Short mmCIF file of C-alpha atoms in Angstrom, two decimals:
data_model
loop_
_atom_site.label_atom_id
_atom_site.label_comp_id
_atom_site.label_asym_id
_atom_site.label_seq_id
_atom_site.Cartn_x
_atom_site.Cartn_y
_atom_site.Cartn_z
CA UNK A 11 39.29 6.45 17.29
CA UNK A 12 40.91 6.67 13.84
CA UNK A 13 38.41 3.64 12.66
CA UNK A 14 35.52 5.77 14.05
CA UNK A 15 36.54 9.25 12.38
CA UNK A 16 36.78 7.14 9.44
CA UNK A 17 33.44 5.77 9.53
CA UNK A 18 31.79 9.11 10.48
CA UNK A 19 33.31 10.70 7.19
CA UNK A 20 32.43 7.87 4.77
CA UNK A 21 28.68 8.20 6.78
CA UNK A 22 28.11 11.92 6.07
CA UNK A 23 29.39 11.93 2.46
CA UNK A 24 27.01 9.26 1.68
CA UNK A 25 24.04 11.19 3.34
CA UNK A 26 25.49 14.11 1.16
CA UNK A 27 25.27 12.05 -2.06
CA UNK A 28 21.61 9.95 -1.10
CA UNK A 29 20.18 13.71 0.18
CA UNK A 30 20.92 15.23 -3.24
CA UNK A 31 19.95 12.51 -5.44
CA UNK A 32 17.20 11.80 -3.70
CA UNK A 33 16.14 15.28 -3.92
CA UNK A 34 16.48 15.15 -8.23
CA UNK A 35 14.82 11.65 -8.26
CA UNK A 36 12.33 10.59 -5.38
CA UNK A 37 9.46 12.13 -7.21
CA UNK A 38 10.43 9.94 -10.03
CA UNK A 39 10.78 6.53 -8.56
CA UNK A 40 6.80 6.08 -8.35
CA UNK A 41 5.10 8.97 -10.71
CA UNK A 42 4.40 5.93 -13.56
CA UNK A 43 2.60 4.08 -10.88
CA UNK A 44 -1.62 4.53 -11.98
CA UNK A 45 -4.45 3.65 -9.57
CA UNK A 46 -5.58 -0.30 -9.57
CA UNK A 47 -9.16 -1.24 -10.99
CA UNK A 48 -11.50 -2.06 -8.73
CA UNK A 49 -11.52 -5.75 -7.82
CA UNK A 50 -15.03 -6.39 -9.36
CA UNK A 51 -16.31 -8.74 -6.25
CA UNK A 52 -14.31 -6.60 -3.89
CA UNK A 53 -15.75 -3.16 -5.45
CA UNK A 54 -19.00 -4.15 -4.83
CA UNK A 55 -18.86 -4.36 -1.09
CA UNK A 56 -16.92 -1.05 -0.77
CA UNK A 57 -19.24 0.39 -2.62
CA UNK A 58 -22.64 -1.14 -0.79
CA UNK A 59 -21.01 0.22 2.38
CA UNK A 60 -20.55 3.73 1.09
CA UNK A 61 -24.25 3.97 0.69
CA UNK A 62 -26.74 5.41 3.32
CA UNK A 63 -29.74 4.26 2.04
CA UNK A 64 -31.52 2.19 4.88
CA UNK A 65 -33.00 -0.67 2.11
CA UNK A 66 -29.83 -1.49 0.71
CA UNK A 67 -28.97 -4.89 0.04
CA UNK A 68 -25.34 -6.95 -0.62
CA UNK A 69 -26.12 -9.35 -3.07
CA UNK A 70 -22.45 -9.86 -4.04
CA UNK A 71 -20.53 -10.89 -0.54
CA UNK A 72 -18.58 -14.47 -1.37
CA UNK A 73 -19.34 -15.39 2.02
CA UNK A 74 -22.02 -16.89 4.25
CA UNK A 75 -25.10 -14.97 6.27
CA UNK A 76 -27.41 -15.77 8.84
CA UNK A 77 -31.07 -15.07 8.49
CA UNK A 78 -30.40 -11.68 9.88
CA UNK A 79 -27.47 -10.91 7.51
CA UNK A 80 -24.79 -11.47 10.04
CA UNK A 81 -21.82 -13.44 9.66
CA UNK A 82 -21.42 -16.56 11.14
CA UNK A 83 -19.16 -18.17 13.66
CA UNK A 84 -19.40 -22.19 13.87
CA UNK A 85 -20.03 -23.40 17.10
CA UNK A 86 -17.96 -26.34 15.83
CA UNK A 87 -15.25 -23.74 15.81
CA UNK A 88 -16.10 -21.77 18.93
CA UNK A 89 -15.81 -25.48 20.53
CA UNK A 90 -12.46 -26.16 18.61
CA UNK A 91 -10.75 -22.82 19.58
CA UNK A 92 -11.90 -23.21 23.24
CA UNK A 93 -9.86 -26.44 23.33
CA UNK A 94 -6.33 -25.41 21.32
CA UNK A 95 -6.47 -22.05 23.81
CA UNK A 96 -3.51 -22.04 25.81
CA UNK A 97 -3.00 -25.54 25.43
CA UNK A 98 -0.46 -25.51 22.06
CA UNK A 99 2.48 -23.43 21.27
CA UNK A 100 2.55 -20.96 18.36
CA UNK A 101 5.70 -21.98 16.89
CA UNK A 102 6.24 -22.21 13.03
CA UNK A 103 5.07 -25.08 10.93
CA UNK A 104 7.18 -26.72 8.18
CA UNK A 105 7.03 -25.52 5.27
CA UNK A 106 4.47 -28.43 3.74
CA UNK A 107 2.00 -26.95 6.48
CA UNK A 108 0.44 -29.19 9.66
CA UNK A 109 0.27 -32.89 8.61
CA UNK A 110 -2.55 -33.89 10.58
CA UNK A 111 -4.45 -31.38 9.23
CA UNK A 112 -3.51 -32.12 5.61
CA UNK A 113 -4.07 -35.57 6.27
CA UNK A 114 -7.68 -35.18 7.82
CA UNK A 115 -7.97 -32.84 4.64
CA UNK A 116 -7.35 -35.20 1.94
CA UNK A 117 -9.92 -37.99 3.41
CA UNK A 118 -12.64 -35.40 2.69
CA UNK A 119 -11.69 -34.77 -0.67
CA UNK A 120 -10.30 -38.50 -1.91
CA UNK A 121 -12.19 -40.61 0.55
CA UNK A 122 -11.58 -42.00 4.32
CA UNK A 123 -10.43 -44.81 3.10
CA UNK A 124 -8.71 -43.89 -0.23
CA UNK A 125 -6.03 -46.48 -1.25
CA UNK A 126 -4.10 -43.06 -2.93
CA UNK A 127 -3.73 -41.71 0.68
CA UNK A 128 -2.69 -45.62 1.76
CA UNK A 129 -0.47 -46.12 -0.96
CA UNK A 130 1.04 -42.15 -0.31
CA UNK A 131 0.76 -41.42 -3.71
CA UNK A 132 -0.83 -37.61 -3.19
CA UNK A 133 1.50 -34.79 -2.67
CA UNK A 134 -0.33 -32.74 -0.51
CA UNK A 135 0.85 -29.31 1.42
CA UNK A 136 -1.40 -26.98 3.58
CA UNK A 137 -2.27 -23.57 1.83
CA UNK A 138 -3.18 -20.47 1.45
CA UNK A 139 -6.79 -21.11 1.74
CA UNK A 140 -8.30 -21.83 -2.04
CA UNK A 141 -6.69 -18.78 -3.63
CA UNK A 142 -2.90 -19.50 -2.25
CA UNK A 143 -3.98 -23.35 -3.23
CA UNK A 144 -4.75 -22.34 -6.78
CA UNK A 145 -1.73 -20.12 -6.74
CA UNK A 146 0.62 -22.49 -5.74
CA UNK A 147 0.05 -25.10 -8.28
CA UNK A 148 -0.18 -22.04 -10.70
CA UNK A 149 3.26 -21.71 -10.21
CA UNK A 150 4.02 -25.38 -10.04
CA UNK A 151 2.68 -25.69 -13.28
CA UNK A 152 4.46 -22.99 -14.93
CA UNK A 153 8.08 -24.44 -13.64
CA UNK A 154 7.51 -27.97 -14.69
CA UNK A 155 5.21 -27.62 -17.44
CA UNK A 156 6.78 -24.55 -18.61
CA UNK A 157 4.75 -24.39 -22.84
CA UNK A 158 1.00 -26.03 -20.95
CA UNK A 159 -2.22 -23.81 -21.15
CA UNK A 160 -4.63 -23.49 -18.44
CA UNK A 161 -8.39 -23.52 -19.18
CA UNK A 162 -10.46 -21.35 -17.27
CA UNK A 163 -14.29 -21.88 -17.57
CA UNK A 164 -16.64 -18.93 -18.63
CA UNK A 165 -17.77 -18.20 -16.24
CA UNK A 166 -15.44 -18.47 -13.75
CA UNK A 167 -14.42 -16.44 -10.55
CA UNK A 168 -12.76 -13.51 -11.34
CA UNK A 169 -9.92 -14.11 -9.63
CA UNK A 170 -8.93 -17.50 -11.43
CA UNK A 171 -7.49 -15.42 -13.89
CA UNK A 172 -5.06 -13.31 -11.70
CA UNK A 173 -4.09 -16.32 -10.06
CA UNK A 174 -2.89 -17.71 -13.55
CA UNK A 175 -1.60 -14.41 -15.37
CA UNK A 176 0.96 -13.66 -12.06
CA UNK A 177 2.41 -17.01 -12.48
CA UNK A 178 2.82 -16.68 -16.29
CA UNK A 179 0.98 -19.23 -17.67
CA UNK A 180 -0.60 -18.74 -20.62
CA UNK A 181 -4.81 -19.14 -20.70
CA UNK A 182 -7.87 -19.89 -22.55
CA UNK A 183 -11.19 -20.29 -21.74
CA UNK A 184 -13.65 -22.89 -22.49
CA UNK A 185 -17.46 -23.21 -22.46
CA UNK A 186 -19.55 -23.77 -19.26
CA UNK A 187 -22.65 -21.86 -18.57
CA UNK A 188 -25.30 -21.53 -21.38
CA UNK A 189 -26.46 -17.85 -21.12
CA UNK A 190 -30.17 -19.31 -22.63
CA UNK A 191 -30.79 -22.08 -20.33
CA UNK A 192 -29.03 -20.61 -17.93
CA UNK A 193 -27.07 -24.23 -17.16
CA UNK A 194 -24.46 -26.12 -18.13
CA UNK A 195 -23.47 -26.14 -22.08
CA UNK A 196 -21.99 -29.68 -22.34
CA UNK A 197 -22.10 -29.98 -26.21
CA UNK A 198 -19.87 -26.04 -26.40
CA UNK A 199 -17.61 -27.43 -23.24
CA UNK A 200 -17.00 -31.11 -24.92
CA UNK A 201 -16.36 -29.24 -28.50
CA UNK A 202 -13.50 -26.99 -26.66
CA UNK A 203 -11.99 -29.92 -24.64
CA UNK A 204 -11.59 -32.51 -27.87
CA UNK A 205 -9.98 -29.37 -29.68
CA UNK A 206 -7.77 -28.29 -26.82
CA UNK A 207 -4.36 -29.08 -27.40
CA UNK A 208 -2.88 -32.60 -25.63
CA UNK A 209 -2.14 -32.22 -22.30
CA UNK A 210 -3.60 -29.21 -21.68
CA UNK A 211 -4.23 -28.34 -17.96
CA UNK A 212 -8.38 -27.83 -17.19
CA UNK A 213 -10.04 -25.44 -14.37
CA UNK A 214 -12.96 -27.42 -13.27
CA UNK A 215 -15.50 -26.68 -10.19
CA UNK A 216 -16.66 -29.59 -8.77
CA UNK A 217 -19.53 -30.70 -10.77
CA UNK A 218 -20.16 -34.32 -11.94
CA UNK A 219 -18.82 -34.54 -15.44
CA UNK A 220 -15.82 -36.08 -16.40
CA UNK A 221 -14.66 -34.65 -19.48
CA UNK A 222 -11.00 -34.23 -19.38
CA UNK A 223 -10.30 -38.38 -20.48
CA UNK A 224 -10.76 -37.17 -24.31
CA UNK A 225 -7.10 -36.20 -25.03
CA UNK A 226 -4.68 -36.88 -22.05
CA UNK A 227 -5.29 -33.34 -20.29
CA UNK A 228 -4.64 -32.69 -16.63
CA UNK A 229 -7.91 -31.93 -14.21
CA UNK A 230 -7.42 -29.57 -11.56
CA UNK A 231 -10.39 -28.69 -9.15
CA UNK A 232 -10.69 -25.93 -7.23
CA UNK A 233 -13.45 -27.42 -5.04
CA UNK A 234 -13.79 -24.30 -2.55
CA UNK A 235 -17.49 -25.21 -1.16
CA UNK A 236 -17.79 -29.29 -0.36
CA UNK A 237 -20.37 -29.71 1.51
CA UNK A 238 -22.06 -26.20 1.16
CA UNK A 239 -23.55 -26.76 -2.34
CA UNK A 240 -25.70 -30.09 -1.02
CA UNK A 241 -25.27 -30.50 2.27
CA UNK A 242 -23.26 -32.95 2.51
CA UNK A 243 -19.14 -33.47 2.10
CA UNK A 244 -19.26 -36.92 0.24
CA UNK A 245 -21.96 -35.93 -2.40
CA UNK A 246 -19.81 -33.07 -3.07
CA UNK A 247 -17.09 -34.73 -4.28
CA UNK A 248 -18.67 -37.22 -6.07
CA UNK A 249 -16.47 -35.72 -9.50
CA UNK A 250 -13.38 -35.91 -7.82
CA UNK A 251 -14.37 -39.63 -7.13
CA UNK A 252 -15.47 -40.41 -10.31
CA UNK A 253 -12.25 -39.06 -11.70
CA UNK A 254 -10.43 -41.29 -9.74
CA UNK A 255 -12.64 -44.31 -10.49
CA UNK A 256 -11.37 -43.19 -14.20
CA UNK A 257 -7.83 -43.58 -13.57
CA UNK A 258 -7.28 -39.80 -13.61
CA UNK A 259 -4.21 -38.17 -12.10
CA UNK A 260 -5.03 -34.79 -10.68
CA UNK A 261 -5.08 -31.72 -8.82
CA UNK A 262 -7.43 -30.53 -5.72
CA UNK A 263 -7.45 -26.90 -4.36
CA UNK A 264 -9.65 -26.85 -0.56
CA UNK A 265 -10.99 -24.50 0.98
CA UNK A 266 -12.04 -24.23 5.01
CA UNK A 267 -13.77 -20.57 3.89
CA UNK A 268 -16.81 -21.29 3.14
CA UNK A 269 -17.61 -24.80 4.67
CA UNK A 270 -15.96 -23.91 8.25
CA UNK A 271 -16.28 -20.29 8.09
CA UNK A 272 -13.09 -19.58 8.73
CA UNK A 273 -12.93 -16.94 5.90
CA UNK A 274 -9.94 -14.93 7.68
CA UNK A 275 -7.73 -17.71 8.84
CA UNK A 276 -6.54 -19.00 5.35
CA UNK A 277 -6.30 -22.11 5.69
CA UNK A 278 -6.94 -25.02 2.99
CA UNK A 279 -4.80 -27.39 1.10
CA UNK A 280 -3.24 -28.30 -1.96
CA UNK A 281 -2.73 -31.42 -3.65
CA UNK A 282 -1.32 -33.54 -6.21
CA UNK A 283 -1.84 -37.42 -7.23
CA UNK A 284 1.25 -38.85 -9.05
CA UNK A 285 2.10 -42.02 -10.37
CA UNK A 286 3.70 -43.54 -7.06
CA UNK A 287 5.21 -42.74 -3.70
CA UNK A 288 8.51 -41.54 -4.75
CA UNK A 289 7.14 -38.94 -7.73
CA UNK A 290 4.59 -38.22 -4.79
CA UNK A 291 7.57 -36.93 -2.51
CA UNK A 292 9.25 -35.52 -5.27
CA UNK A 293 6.22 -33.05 -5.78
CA UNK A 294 5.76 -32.14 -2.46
CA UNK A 295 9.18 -31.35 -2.10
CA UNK A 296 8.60 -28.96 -5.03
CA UNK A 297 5.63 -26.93 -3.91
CA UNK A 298 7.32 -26.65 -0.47
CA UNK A 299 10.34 -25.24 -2.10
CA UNK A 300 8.11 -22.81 -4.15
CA UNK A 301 6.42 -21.74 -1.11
CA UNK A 302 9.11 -21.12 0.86
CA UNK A 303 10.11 -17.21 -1.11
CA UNK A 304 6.32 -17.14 -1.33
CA UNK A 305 5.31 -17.44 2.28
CA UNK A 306 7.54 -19.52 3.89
CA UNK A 307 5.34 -21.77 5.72
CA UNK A 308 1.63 -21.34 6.56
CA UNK A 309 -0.34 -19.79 9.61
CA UNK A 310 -0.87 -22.52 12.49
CA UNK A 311 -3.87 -21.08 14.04
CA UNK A 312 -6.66 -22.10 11.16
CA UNK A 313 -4.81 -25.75 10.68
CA UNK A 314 -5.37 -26.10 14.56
CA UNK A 315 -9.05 -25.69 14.00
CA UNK A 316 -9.23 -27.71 11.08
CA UNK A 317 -7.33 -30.57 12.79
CA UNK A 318 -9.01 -30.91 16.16
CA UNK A 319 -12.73 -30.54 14.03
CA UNK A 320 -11.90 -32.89 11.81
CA UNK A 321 -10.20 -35.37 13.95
CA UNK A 322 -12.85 -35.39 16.84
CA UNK A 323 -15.93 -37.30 16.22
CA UNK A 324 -18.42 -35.64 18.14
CA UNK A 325 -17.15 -31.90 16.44
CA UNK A 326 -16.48 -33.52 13.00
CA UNK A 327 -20.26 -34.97 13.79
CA UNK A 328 -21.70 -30.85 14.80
CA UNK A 329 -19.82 -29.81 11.78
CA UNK A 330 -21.45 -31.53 9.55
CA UNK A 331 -24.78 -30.72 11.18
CA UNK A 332 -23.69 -27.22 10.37
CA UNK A 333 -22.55 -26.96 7.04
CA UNK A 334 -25.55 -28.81 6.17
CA UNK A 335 -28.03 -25.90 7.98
CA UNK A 336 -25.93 -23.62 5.63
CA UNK A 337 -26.76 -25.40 2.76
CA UNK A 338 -30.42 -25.99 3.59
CA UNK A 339 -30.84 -22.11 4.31
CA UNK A 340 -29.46 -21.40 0.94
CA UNK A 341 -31.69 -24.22 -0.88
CA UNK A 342 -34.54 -22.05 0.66
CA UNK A 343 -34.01 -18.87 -0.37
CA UNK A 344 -33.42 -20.47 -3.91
CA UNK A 345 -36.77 -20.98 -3.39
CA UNK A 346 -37.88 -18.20 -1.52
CA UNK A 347 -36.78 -15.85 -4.33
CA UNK A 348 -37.99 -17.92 -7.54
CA UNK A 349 -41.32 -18.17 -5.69
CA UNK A 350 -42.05 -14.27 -4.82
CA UNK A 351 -40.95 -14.11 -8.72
CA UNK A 352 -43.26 -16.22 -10.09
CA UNK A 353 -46.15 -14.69 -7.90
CA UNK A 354 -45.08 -10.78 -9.13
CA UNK A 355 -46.15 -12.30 -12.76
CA UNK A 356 -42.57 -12.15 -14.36
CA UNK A 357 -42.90 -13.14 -18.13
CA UNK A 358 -39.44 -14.44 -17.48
CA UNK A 359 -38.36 -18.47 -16.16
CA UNK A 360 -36.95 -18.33 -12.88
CA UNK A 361 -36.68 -22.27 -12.83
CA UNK A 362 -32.88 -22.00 -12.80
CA UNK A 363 -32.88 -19.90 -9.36
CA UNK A 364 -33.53 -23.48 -7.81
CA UNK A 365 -32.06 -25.93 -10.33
CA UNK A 366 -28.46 -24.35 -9.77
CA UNK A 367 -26.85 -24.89 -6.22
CA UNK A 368 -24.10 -23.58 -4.03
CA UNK A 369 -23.61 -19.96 -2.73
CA UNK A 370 -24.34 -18.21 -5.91
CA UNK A 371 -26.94 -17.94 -8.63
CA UNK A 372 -26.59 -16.72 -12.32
CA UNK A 373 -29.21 -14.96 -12.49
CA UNK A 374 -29.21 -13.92 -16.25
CA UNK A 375 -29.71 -10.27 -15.47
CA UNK A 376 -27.40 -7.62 -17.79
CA UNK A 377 -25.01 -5.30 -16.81
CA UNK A 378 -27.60 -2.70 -17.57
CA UNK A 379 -30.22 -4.36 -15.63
CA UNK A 380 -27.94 -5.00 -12.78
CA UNK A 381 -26.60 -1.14 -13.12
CA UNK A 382 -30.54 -0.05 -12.44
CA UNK A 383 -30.70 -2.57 -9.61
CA UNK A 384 -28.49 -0.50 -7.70
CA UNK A 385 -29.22 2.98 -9.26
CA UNK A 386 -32.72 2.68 -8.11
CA UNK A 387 -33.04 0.16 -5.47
CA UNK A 388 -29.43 0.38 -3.70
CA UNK A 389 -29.05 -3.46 -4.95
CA UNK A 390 -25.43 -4.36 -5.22
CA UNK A 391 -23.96 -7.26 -7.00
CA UNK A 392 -21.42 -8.26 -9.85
CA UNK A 393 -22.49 -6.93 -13.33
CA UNK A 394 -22.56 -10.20 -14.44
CA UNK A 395 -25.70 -10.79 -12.91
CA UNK A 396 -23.95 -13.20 -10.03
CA UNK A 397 -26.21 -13.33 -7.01
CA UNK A 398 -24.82 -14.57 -3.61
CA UNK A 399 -27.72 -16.27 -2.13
CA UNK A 400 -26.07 -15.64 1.45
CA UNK A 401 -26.78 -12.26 1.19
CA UNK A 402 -30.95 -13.00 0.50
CA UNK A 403 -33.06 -13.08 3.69
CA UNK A 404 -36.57 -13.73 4.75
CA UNK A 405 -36.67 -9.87 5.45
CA UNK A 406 -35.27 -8.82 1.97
CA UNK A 407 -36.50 -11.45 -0.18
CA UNK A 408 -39.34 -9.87 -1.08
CA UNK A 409 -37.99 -6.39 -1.93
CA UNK A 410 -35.20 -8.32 -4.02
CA UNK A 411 -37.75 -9.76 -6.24
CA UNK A 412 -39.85 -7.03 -6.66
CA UNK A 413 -36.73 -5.31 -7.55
CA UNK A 414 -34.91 -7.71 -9.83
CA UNK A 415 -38.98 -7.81 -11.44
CA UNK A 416 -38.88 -4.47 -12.38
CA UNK A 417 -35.50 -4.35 -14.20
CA UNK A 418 -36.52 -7.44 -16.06
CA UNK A 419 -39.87 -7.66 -16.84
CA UNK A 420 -39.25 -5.64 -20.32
CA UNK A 421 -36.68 -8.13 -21.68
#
């Protein structure tokens, strides 16, 4: 009883002291705290669904529509989900993530039959879909490569940037998209490679150039759309493989988003080829240790899904029947839009609309021109003229162009 009179003292003096200070301080301990920016891919949705106007358009949604402007669920995955239901547990993975489906991962992005994935010389741990991916070697980078620079293409996604400024590595940016041509500036890119510093680290979307051999730098790919900018998985990996045909060590960020749909699972992969086996384990042993006060081990329910697709012939076969109908419906709204262009009389060259691929199209508009789009015509989209070609439809198409005609057709 003595103990407990004790105890119910020391208790109420305490609540005493916290109650008063509390009372001098608590508006203090988060007055400095100002209002976030608006995440400028983000912003744009927020703000397309605060409008009323019955013609508005979303032009700036990262991820895929149907004709009709309605997301999409895979029947690959509908299939894939009606087989893991009540069939496996929902206990915690390891750390490192599933292996199977990191293993069925890597063969997409180094080959089925890679000798690297024989030879277990890839350090590989399931992710936070491409943005925990990127974020994770981020900080891997930063720990044990402590004074290296990352390179972040202009332009890039947005978010590349965060990803690299939380983890406290220092950046620079190098050429990539010619604002005239409207395509790639190889002669600006090369320039800013050969006069990076040695063994700098380089951003690089999967495109087929290997430029990164000129002074010992380190490629990492964030490759968050194979098989959605073509079609199909193997040509869109055809840099990673030519990279390895160089002799390159590297880095791979993927990404089930886009190419499975599975936006809200987060799910995707990281990995890292190193000199053998053993440096290979060491790695992975790394990133698992930096993910463990990060996240502690990934969700199991998107690596289910990505396992039994992958591993199953007949889904992996439906999958990729899939993701290429994506791609094709993208590849004709390219052409949808540059065509209703061309026929409105635009002074303008629209020839890039269907020369670039993938979900999104630089269109070359201005901030000002892309401020009128949705001042007058309720079109939203980044103001740097990015267009998400999953958002275009045979019902809008039209009304786009006449649209994006009008704003332009001065310049």
């Amino acid at each position: 009883m003595a103990a407990l009179r004790a105890a119910n003292t020391i208790s109420t003096k305490l609540t005493t002291k916290t109650a008063a200070f509390c009372t001098r301080s608590m508006s203090s301990w988060w007055g400095h705290v100002d209002q976030a920016p608006k995440d400028p891919i983000l912003g744009v949705t927020e703000a397309f669904l605060a409008d009323p106007s019955p013609s508005k358009v979303n032009v700036g949604v990262g991820a895929y529509r149907d004709d009709d402007g309605k997301p999409v669920v895979l029947n690959c995955v509908r299939q894939a989900e009606a087989r893991i239901a009540g069939n496996l547990n929902m206990e915690y993975l390891p750390m490192g993530g599933s292996n199977h489906m990191v293993e069925e991962t890597l063969k997409l992005a180094y080959g089925e039959n890679s000798e690297f994935i024989k030879d277990k010389r890839i350090a590989a741990v399931q992710a936070l879909s491409g943005t925990g991916a990127c974020r994770l070697f981020a900080d891997f980078q930063k720990r044990y490569q402590p004074e290296s620079e990352i390179y972040i293409p202009v332009p890039t996604w947005s978010n590349h940037h965060n990803i690299w400024k939380d983890a406290n590595v220092s950046q620079k940016t190098y050429h990539y998209y010619h604002p005239e041509s409207k395509g790639l500036d190889f002669s600006a890119m090369m320039d800013d490679i050969k006069n990076a510093p040695k063994g700098s680290f380089f951003l690089l979307h999967a495109c087929a150039h290997n430029p990164t051999g000129e002074k010992g730098h380190f490629p990492f790919f964030d490759m968050a759309y194979q098989g959605f900018a073509s079609g199909d998985p193997e040509r869109d990996a055809k840099a990673i493989r030519i990279f390895l045909e160089d002799g390159h060590l590297l880095g791979i960020s993927q990404s089930f988003a886009k190419n499975m749909g599975l936006y809200g699972q987060r799910v995707g992969c990281l990995s890292v080829l190193c000199e053998d086996e053993k440096q290979a384990s060491a790695v992975k042993s790394r990133l698992q240790q930096i993910a463990r006060p990060m996240y502690s081990n990934p969700p199991v329910h998107g690596s289910l899904l990505v396992s039994v697709i992958l591993s199953d012939p007949d889904l992996k076969k439906l999958w990729l029947s899939e993701v290429k109908g994506m791609a094709e419906r993208i590849i004709g709204v390219r052409s949808a839009l540059r065509d209703n262009l061309e026929k409105l009389g635009s002074p303008l060259s629209w020839e890039h609309i269907t020369k670039q691929i993938g979900m999104f199209c630089y269109s070359g508009l201005t901030p000002e021109q892309v401020d009128r789009l949705t001042r007058e015509y309720h079109i939203y989209l980044t103001r740097n003229g990015r267009i998400s070609m999953a958002g275009v439809t045979t019902k809008n198409v039209e009304y786009l162009a006449k649209a994006i005609h009008e704003v332009s057709k001065s310049s």
